[in-house]
Coordinates of C-alpha atoms and ligand atoms in Angstrom, one line a residue:
M27 CA -12.1 -0.9 4.4
K28 CA -10.0 0.4 7.1
L29 CA -10.7 2.9 9.9
L30 CA -7.7 4.8 11.3
N31 CA -7.3 3.7 14.8
C32 CA -9.0 6.3 17.0
S33 CA -8.1 5.3 20.5
N34 CA -4.8 7.0 20.3
A35 CA -6.0 10.3 18.9
G36 CA -6.0 11.9 22.3
A37 CA -2.9 10.0 23.5
A38 CA -1.1 11.3 20.4
G39 CA -1.3 14.8 21.9
F40 CA -4.3 15.9 19.9
G41 CA -6.3 16.7 23.0
N42 CA -10.1 16.4 22.6
R43 CA -11.5 19.6 24.2
G44 CA -13.7 21.7 21.9
R45 CA -12.9 19.6 18.9
K46 CA -15.3 18.0 16.4
R47 CA -15.3 14.3 15.5
L48 CA -14.0 12.9 12.3
Y49 CA -15.0 9.4 11.0
L50 CA -12.4 8.5 8.4
V51 CA -12.7 5.4 6.3
T52 CA -9.9 4.3 4.0
F53 CA -10.1 1.9 1.0
G54 CA -7.3 0.7 -1.2
C55 CA -3.5 0.8 -1.2
Q56 CA -0.8 1.9 1.2
M57 CA -0.7 5.2 -0.6
N58 CA -4.3 5.8 0.5
E59 CA -3.4 4.8 4.1
Y60 CA -0.6 7.3 4.0
D61 CA -2.9 10.0 2.7
S62 CA -5.5 9.2 5.4
Q63 CA -2.9 9.7 8.1
R64 CA -2.0 13.1 6.5
I65 CA -5.8 13.9 6.4
A66 CA -6.0 13.2 10.2
Q67 CA -2.9 15.3 10.8
V68 CA -4.0 18.3 8.7
L69 CA -7.4 18.3 10.5
Q70 CA -6.1 17.6 14.0
E71 CA -6.6 21.2 15.3
K72 CA -10.3 21.0 14.7
Y73 CA -11.1 17.2 14.6
T74 CA -10.4 14.2 16.7
L75 CA -10.9 10.8 15.2
T76 CA -13.9 8.7 16.1
S77 CA -14.8 5.1 15.4
D78 CA -18.5 5.9 15.7
A79 CA -20.0 7.2 12.4
D80 CA -23.3 7.9 14.3
N81 CA -21.9 10.8 16.2
A82 CA -19.4 12.2 13.7
D83 CA -19.4 15.8 12.6
L84 CA -17.4 15.0 9.5
I85 CA -17.4 11.7 7.6
L86 CA -14.6 11.3 5.0
I87 CA -14.2 8.3 2.8
N88 CA -10.8 8.0 1.2
T89 CA -11.6 5.9 -1.9
C90 CA -9.9 3.6 -4.4
S91 CA -10.8 3.1 -8.1
I92 CA -8.2 0.5 -9.1
R93 CA -11.0 -2.1 -9.8
E94 CA -14.7 -1.7 -10.2
K95 CA -15.4 -3.7 -7.0
A96 CA -13.4 -1.2 -4.9
E97 CA -15.4 1.7 -6.5
N98 CA -18.8 0.0 -5.9
K99 CA -18.0 -0.4 -2.2
V100 CA -17.8 3.3 -1.9
Y101 CA -21.3 3.9 -3.3
S102 CA -22.8 1.4 -0.9
L103 CA -21.1 2.8 2.1
V104 CA -22.0 6.5 1.3
G105 CA -25.6 5.4 0.8
R106 CA -25.6 4.2 4.4
F107 CA -24.6 7.7 5.6
K108 CA -27.4 9.5 3.8
K109 CA -29.8 9.0 6.8
F110 CA -27.3 10.5 9.2
K111 CA -27.4 13.7 7.3
R112 CA -31.2 13.9 7.8
Q113 CA -30.7 13.3 11.5
K114 CA -27.9 15.8 11.8
P115 CA -28.1 18.6 9.3
G116 CA -24.7 20.1 10.2
L117 CA -22.9 16.8 9.3
I118 CA -20.4 17.1 6.5
I119 CA -19.8 14.2 4.2
G120 CA -16.9 14.1 1.9
I121 CA -15.4 11.7 -0.7
A122 CA -11.6 11.9 -1.1
G123 CA -9.1 9.9 -3.1
C124 CA -9.1 8.2 -6.5
V125 CA -12.9 7.8 -7.0
A126 CA -13.3 11.6 -6.2
Q127 CA -10.6 12.4 -8.8
Q128 CA -12.1 10.1 -11.4
E129 CA -15.7 11.0 -11.0
G130 CA -15.5 14.7 -10.0
D131 CA -18.8 16.5 -10.2
R132 CA -20.6 13.4 -11.4
L133 CA -20.4 12.3 -7.7
L134 CA -22.1 15.5 -6.6
K135 CA -24.8 14.8 -9.1
R136 CA -25.2 11.2 -8.3
L137 CA -25.0 11.8 -4.5
P138 CA -26.5 15.2 -4.0
F139 CA -26.3 15.0 -0.2
I140 CA -22.5 15.0 -0.1
D141 CA -20.6 18.2 0.6
L142 CA -17.1 17.6 -0.6
V143 CA -15.3 15.8 -3.4
V144 CA -11.5 16.1 -3.1
G145 CA -8.9 14.3 -5.2
P146 CA -5.6 13.0 -3.8
H147 CA -3.7 16.3 -4.5
G148 CA -6.2 18.3 -2.5
I149 CA -5.8 16.9 1.0
Y150 CA -3.6 19.7 2.4
G151 CA -6.3 22.2 1.4
L152 CA -8.9 20.4 3.5
P153 CA -9.1 22.9 6.4
D154 CA -9.9 25.7 4.0
M155 CA -12.4 23.6 2.1
L156 CA -14.2 22.6 5.3
R157 CA -14.3 26.2 6.5
D158 CA -16.0 27.2 3.2
I159 CA -18.6 24.4 3.6
E160 CA -19.3 25.5 7.2
K161 CA -19.9 29.0 6.0
G162 CA -22.7 27.5 3.8
T163 CA -21.2 28.4 0.4
G164 CA -22.3 25.0 -1.0
P165 CA -20.5 21.8 -2.0
V166 CA -16.8 21.9 -2.7
L167 CA -15.1 20.1 -5.6
Y168 CA -11.3 19.9 -5.9
T169 CA -9.8 17.7 -8.6
E170 CA -6.7 19.6 -9.7
L171 CA -3.6 17.5 -10.3
K172 CA -0.4 19.4 -9.3
H173 CA 3.0 19.1 -11.0
D174 CA 5.1 19.7 -7.9
F175 CA 5.4 17.8 -4.7
S176 CA 6.0 20.1 -1.8
T177 CA 4.4 18.3 1.1
P178 CA 4.2 20.2 4.4
L179 CA 5.9 18.5 7.3
I180 CA 3.4 18.2 10.0
S181 CA 4.6 18.3 13.5
A182 CA 1.8 16.2 15.1
P183 CA 2.6 12.6 15.7
L184 CA 1.0 10.0 13.5
P185 CA -2.5 9.2 14.5
E186 CA -1.8 5.5 14.9
P187 CA -1.0 3.8 18.2
N188 CA 2.4 2.3 18.5
P189 CA 3.7 3.1 15.1
V190 CA 6.5 0.6 14.8
Q191 CA 6.3 0.6 11.1
A192 CA 5.5 3.7 8.9
F193 CA 5.1 4.6 5.3
V194 CA 6.8 7.6 3.7
T195 CA 5.7 8.8 0.3
I196 CA 8.7 9.5 -2.0
M197 CA 6.8 10.2 -5.2
Q198 CA 3.3 10.5 -6.6
G199 CA 1.6 9.7 -9.9
C200 CA 2.8 7.4 -12.7
D201 CA 3.8 8.0 -16.3
N202 CA 3.7 4.3 -17.4
F203 CA 0.1 4.1 -18.7
C204 CA -0.2 0.3 -18.4
A205 CA -3.2 -0.4 -20.5
F206 CA -5.4 -1.7 -17.6
C207 CA -4.5 0.9 -15.0
V208 CA -6.4 4.0 -13.9
V209 CA -3.6 5.4 -11.7
P210 CA -2.0 7.8 -14.2
Y211 CA -5.4 9.4 -14.7
V212 CA -6.4 9.7 -11.0
R213 CA -3.0 10.4 -9.4
G214 CA -1.4 12.4 -12.3
R215 CA 2.1 12.5 -13.7
E216 CA 5.1 11.2 -11.9
V217 CA 6.6 13.7 -9.5
S218 CA 9.4 13.0 -7.1
R219 CA 9.5 14.4 -3.6
P220 CA 12.7 16.4 -2.8
P221 CA 15.2 14.2 -0.9
D222 CA 15.5 16.7 2.0
D223 CA 11.7 16.5 2.6
I224 CA 11.8 12.7 2.7
L225 CA 14.7 12.7 5.1
A226 CA 13.1 15.2 7.4
E227 CA 9.9 13.1 7.6
I228 CA 11.9 10.0 8.2
R229 CA 13.9 11.6 11.0
Q230 CA 10.7 12.8 12.6
I231 CA 9.0 9.4 12.6
L232 CA 12.2 7.7 13.9
D233 CA 12.2 10.2 16.8
E234 CA 8.6 9.0 17.5
G235 CA 9.8 5.4 17.8
V236 CA 9.3 4.0 14.3
K237 CA 11.8 1.2 13.5
E238 CA 10.8 0.3 10.0
V239 CA 10.1 2.6 7.1
T240 CA 8.5 1.7 3.8
L241 CA 9.2 4.1 1.0
L242 CA 6.1 4.5 -1.2
G243 CA 5.5 5.3 -4.8
Q244 CA 3.6 3.9 -7.8
N245 CA 6.9 3.3 -9.6
V246 CA 9.8 3.9 -7.2
N247 CA 12.4 3.0 -9.7
S248 CA 11.8 6.2 -11.6
Y249 CA 12.4 8.2 -8.5
G250 CA 14.5 11.4 -9.2
K251 CA 14.3 11.2 -13.0
K252 CA 12.8 14.6 -13.2
L253 CA 14.6 16.2 -10.2
N254 CA 17.1 18.9 -11.2
D255 CA 20.1 17.1 -9.7
D256 CA 19.1 13.8 -11.3
F257 CA 18.9 11.9 -8.1
S258 CA 18.4 8.1 -8.6
F259 CA 16.3 5.7 -6.5
P260 CA 19.4 3.6 -5.4
G261 CA 21.0 6.9 -4.4
L262 CA 18.0 7.7 -2.3
L263 CA 18.0 4.3 -0.7
R264 CA 21.7 4.6 0.2
M265 CA 21.1 8.0 1.7
V266 CA 18.0 7.0 3.7
S267 CA 19.6 3.7 4.9
E268 CA 22.2 5.8 6.8
T269 CA 19.6 7.6 8.9
P270 CA 20.5 7.0 12.6
G271 CA 17.9 4.8 14.3
L272 CA 16.5 3.3 11.1
E273 CA 16.6 -0.5 11.6
R274 CA 14.6 -1.7 8.6
L275 CA 13.9 -0.2 5.2
R276 CA 11.5 -1.4 2.5
F277 CA 10.0 0.1 -0.6
T278 CA 7.1 -0.5 -2.9
T279 CA 6.2 -0.6 -5.8
S280 CA 8.9 -1.5 -8.3
N281 CA 8.3 -1.9 -12.0
P282 CA 10.3 -4.9 -13.5
K283 CA 11.1 -2.8 -16.6
D284 CA 13.2 -0.4 -14.6
L285 CA 14.8 -2.7 -12.0
C286 CA 18.5 -1.8 -12.6
I287 CA 21.6 -3.5 -11.4
D288 CA 22.4 -0.7 -9.1
L289 CA 19.2 -1.3 -7.2
M290 CA 19.8 -5.0 -7.1
K291 CA 23.2 -4.3 -5.4
C292 CA 21.4 -2.3 -2.7
F293 CA 19.9 -5.5 -1.5
R294 CA 23.4 -6.9 -1.1
D295 CA 25.0 -3.8 0.3
L296 CA 22.6 -2.0 2.6
D297 CA 22.2 -3.5 6.0
A298 CA 18.8 -1.8 6.7
L299 CA 17.2 -2.8 3.4
C300 CA 15.1 -5.9 4.0
E301 CA 15.3 -8.9 1.7
H302 CA 11.9 -8.7 0.2
L303 CA 10.8 -7.4 -3.2
H304 CA 7.3 -7.0 -4.5
L305 CA 7.7 -7.2 -8.2
P306 CA 4.4 -7.1 -10.1
V307 CA 4.5 -9.4 -13.1
Q308 CA 0.9 -9.0 -14.2
S309 CA 1.1 -11.8 -16.7
G310 CA 3.4 -14.6 -17.7
S311 CA 2.7 -14.2 -21.4
T312 CA 4.8 -12.0 -23.6
T313 CA 1.9 -11.4 -25.9
T314 CA -0.3 -10.2 -23.0
L315 CA 2.5 -8.1 -21.5
K316 CA 2.9 -6.3 -24.8
R317 CA -0.9 -5.6 -25.0
M318 CA -0.7 -4.4 -21.4
N319 CA 2.1 -1.9 -22.4
R320 CA 4.4 -3.3 -19.7
H321 CA 7.7 -2.9 -21.7
Y322 CA 9.2 -6.3 -20.6
T323 CA 8.8 -9.9 -21.8
R324 CA 8.3 -13.1 -19.8
D325 CA 12.0 -14.0 -20.4
G326 CA 13.1 -10.5 -19.4
Y327 CA 11.2 -10.8 -16.1
L328 CA 12.7 -14.2 -15.4
A329 CA 16.2 -12.9 -16.2
T330 CA 15.7 -10.0 -13.8
V331 CA 14.7 -12.4 -11.1
D332 CA 17.8 -14.6 -11.7
K333 CA 20.1 -11.6 -11.7
L334 CA 18.5 -10.2 -8.5
K335 CA 19.0 -13.6 -6.8
S336 CA 22.7 -13.6 -7.8
F337 CA 23.0 -10.5 -5.6
C338 CA 20.6 -11.6 -2.8
P339 CA 20.0 -15.3 -2.9
D340 CA 17.5 -15.4 0.0
I341 CA 15.3 -12.6 -1.2
T342 CA 11.5 -13.1 -0.8
L343 CA 9.6 -12.4 -3.9
T344 CA 5.9 -11.4 -4.1
T345 CA 3.9 -10.3 -7.1
D346 CA 0.6 -9.0 -8.5
L347 CA -1.1 -10.5 -11.5
I348 CA -4.2 -10.0 -13.6
V349 CA -6.2 -12.9 -15.1
G350 CA -8.6 -12.5 -18.0
F351 CA -7.0 -9.4 -19.5
P352 CA -8.7 -8.7 -22.9
G353 CA -7.5 -11.2 -25.5
E354 CA -5.9 -13.5 -23.0
T355 CA -6.0 -17.0 -24.6
D356 CA -5.8 -20.4 -22.8
R357 CA -2.2 -20.5 -24.0
D358 CA -1.4 -17.0 -22.5
F359 CA -2.9 -18.1 -19.3
E360 CA -0.9 -21.3 -19.3
D361 CA 2.2 -19.0 -19.6
T362 CA 1.1 -17.3 -16.4
I363 CA 0.7 -20.6 -14.6
S364 CA 4.1 -21.8 -15.7
L365 CA 5.7 -18.5 -14.6
L366 CA 4.3 -19.0 -11.2
K367 CA 5.7 -22.5 -11.1
T368 CA 9.1 -21.2 -12.2
V369 CA 9.5 -18.3 -9.9
E370 CA 7.7 -19.7 -6.8
F371 CA 6.6 -16.5 -5.2
D372 CA 6.0 -16.6 -1.5
Q373 CA 2.8 -14.7 -2.0
I374 CA 0.8 -13.3 -4.9
F375 CA -2.0 -10.8 -5.2
A376 CA -4.1 -11.9 -8.2
F377 CA -7.1 -10.1 -9.6
K378 CA -9.7 -10.6 -12.4
Y379 CA -9.2 -7.9 -15.0
S380 CA -11.7 -5.1 -14.4
P381 CA -12.2 -2.5 -17.1
R382 CA -11.5 1.0 -15.9
P383 CA -12.7 4.4 -17.3
L384 CA -10.2 6.2 -19.5
T385 CA -7.8 3.3 -19.8
R386 CA -6.8 1.8 -23.2
A387 CA -7.7 -1.8 -22.4
A388 CA -11.3 -0.8 -21.6
R389 CA -11.7 0.0 -25.3
F390 CA -10.2 -3.3 -26.5
D391 CA -12.9 -5.4 -28.2
D392 CA -11.9 -8.9 -27.0
H393 CA -13.0 -8.9 -23.4
I394 CA -13.0 -12.2 -21.6
P395 CA -16.3 -13.6 -20.2
E396 CA -16.6 -13.3 -16.4
E397 CA -16.9 -17.0 -15.8
I398 CA -13.6 -17.7 -17.6
K399 CA -11.9 -14.9 -15.5
A400 CA -13.3 -16.5 -12.4
E401 CA -12.1 -20.0 -13.4
R402 CA -8.6 -18.7 -14.2
L403 CA -8.4 -16.8 -10.9
E404 CA -9.5 -20.0 -9.0
A405 CA -6.8 -22.0 -10.8
V406 CA -4.1 -19.4 -9.9
F407 CA -5.2 -19.5 -6.2
E408 CA -5.2 -23.3 -6.1
L409 CA -1.7 -23.5 -7.5
Q410 CA -0.3 -20.7 -5.3
K411 CA -1.7 -22.3 -2.2
E412 CA 0.7 -25.2 -2.8
I413 CA 3.6 -23.0 -3.8
G414 CA 3.2 -20.6 -1.0
L415 CA 2.8 -23.3 1.6
S416 CA 6.0 -25.0 0.4
C417 CA 7.9 -21.7 0.6
Y418 CA 6.6 -21.2 4.1
K419 CA 7.4 -24.8 5.1
S420 CA 11.0 -24.4 4.0
M421 CA 11.3 -21.9 6.8
E422 CA 10.3 -24.3 9.6
G423 CA 13.2 -24.8 12.1
R424 CA 14.9 -21.5 11.0
K425 CA 15.7 -18.8 13.5
E426 CA 14.5 -15.4 12.2
E427 CA 14.9 -11.8 13.4
I428 CA 11.3 -10.5 14.1
L429 CA 10.3 -6.9 14.6
V430 CA 7.3 -7.2 16.9
E431 CA 4.5 -5.0 15.5
D432 CA 1.5 -5.7 17.7
T433 CA -0.3 -8.2 19.9
S434 CA -2.5 -10.7 18.1
K435 CA -6.0 -9.5 17.5
K436 CA -7.4 -12.9 18.4
N437 CA -5.3 -13.6 21.4
P438 CA -3.7 -10.9 23.6
K439 CA -1.1 -13.3 24.9
E440 CA 0.2 -13.7 21.3
L441 CA 2.5 -11.3 19.4
R442 CA 2.6 -10.6 15.7
G443 CA 5.7 -9.5 13.8
R444 CA 7.5 -9.9 10.6
T445 CA 10.7 -11.4 9.3
R446 CA 13.0 -9.3 7.2
G447 CA 11.6 -11.2 4.3
N448 CA 8.2 -9.9 5.2
H449 CA 6.6 -13.1 6.4
V450 CA 4.1 -12.6 9.2
V451 CA 4.9 -14.6 12.3
N452 CA 2.7 -15.2 15.3
F453 CA 4.1 -16.4 18.6
P454 CA 3.4 -16.3 22.4
G455 CA 5.1 -13.5 24.2
P456 CA 4.5 -10.5 26.5
K457 CA 3.1 -7.3 25.1
E458 CA 6.2 -5.4 26.3
L459 CA 8.0 -6.8 23.3
V460 CA 5.9 -4.8 20.9
G461 CA 8.3 -2.5 19.0
K462 CA 11.3 -4.7 19.9
F463 CA 13.4 -7.2 17.9
V464 CA 13.4 -10.8 19.0
T465 CA 14.8 -14.0 17.5
V466 CA 12.0 -16.5 16.9
K467 CA 12.3 -20.1 16.0
I468 CA 9.8 -21.0 13.3
T469 CA 7.8 -24.0 14.4
K470 CA 5.0 -24.3 11.8
A471 CA 4.0 -23.0 8.4
C472 CA 0.4 -21.9 7.7
Y473 CA -0.9 -20.5 4.4
H474 CA -0.1 -16.9 4.8
S475 CA 1.8 -16.8 8.1
L476 CA 4.2 -18.7 10.3
R477 CA 4.0 -19.8 13.9
G478 CA 7.0 -19.7 16.2
E479 CA 8.5 -19.4 19.6
I480 CA 10.9 -16.9 21.1
Y481 CA 14.4 -18.1 20.9
D482 CA 16.2 -15.0 22.2
T483 CA 15.7 -11.3 22.5
L484 CA 17.9 -9.1 20.3
K485 CA 19.8 -5.9 20.8
G486 CA 19.6 -6.0 24.6
E487 CA 16.3 -4.2 24.5
F488 CA 14.3 -6.6 26.8
Q489 CA 15.4 -8.9 29.6
M490 CA 13.5 -12.1 29.4
N491 CA 12.0 -13.2 32.6
Q492 CA 14.4 -15.9 33.7
G493 CA 12.0 -17.2 36.4
Ligands
5AD528 N1 -8.1 -4.8 -13.2 C1 -7.6 -5.7 -12.3 N2 -6.5 -5.5 -11.6 C2 -5.9 -4.3 -11.7 N3 -4.8 -3.8 -11.1 C3 -4.6 -2.6 -11.6 N4 -5.5 -2.2 -12.5 C4 -6.3 -3.3 -12.6 C5 -7.5 -3.6 -13.3 N5 -8.0 -2.7 -14.2 C6 -3.9 -4.6 -10.2 C7 -2.5 -4.8 -10.8 C8 -1.7 -3.9 -9.9 C9 -2.5 -4.0 -8.6 C10 -2.3 -2.8 -7.6 O1 -3.9 -3.9 -9.0 O2 -2.1 -6.1 -10.5 O3 -0.4 -4.2 -9.7
SF4_529 FE1 -0.6 1.5 -12.9 FE2 1.4 0.6 -14.5 FE3 1.7 2.9 -13.2 FE4 1.7 0.6 -11.8 S1 3.2 1.2 -13.4 S2 0.6 2.5 -11.3 S3 0.2 -0.6 -12.9 S4 0.2 2.5 -14.8

């Protein structure tokens, strides 16, 4: 669960006078984080962000339904807000995002005290919806899925302090229908955002001081397939990478079945494109991949990784995988374990399979018992602990370019930044370096991060105190 940082709402030029308070909670992926920032922006004229649910005038929960656990968190959180409504009858409570889309008016029936259910394609209409609710016309339900992607460019700065790094959506929806995945049902068909819109947003955030941009989509490799001028994702990357002021470029998520040579070459050719690829494998078993409707085999995935490394030998690879997919045998699971040993990902995001409404796999009849899923997940984590640590250990002694993102939450004298390969590095340093590039010598590997010390500042942006 994430709250948009509120301390900057005023500082970002939103001004507080006469405005109501919005308590905005975000669950789930980066797409939802991006959407929540747009929600804060479209409501900025009337609402200022608050971190205090007790005195909010509007509570919005931007939800995720990728797994049952994420969905359940929403119900327990909303339940807590019910009493606020009794204390403050004018309070508006709304549910946005994927659970809103998936459940629609069932939510209004199950939680009769809520005022608003709005799917991911409805967020730009929020000001009108809230106006209607304030007029007392009753609860509002919006679950349309649109087939175009014209996103208004909003002139207000992002409601995040110190946005060194920002996401930019380049497409919405997904046409792949992987058998386990609810995304195509809750985010609709794949639609690419026009390149000019994307560039305009990138120029705007670079003007605000952003140094690193991550392009977002469920399946970025398909970018442009349906645009009239047949614009490709590598074409978009080339165009974006030339934007003045853009220091680092990343993207997520890429489907292995569509990872073309042209895209691999971008890692070799584009200076701004960072050497990290998140390439969800989901399973190491060809049989399971087929049942998952992934359209690649284990050998195909391994060949893609080899080819990619021939263009960019130092690329960091991370992945997602699911254990206990229906019908997964011990042998299939062993294939996943052996794939992890072969590829040696720096980091993995592994999940127990969770049946989702509307999806094909939910109707399969060979579901795996929960205890076996749990055992398999544990085995994956045990193995990855070793592999990840040895990947991180291999970086000890190296000098890395770090973009400093923030001070450490635990220790204000420490800074936190990332390498181009997306490894988190913590090191002592002054807060004036936030937003700057420094060379850091890696001194110690931990499980999911590195420790280091400043070796040099880069790009003449900061004069180190020479004593
Ligand atoms: N059960 C478990 N994990 C899932 N994911 C998507 N759908 C499910 C599901 N039904 C995982 C996939 C995906 C990541 C975002 O979430 O690994 O890549
Ligand atoms: Fe879901 Fe598959 Fe689309 Fe990814 S590619 S969003 S896993 S359906």
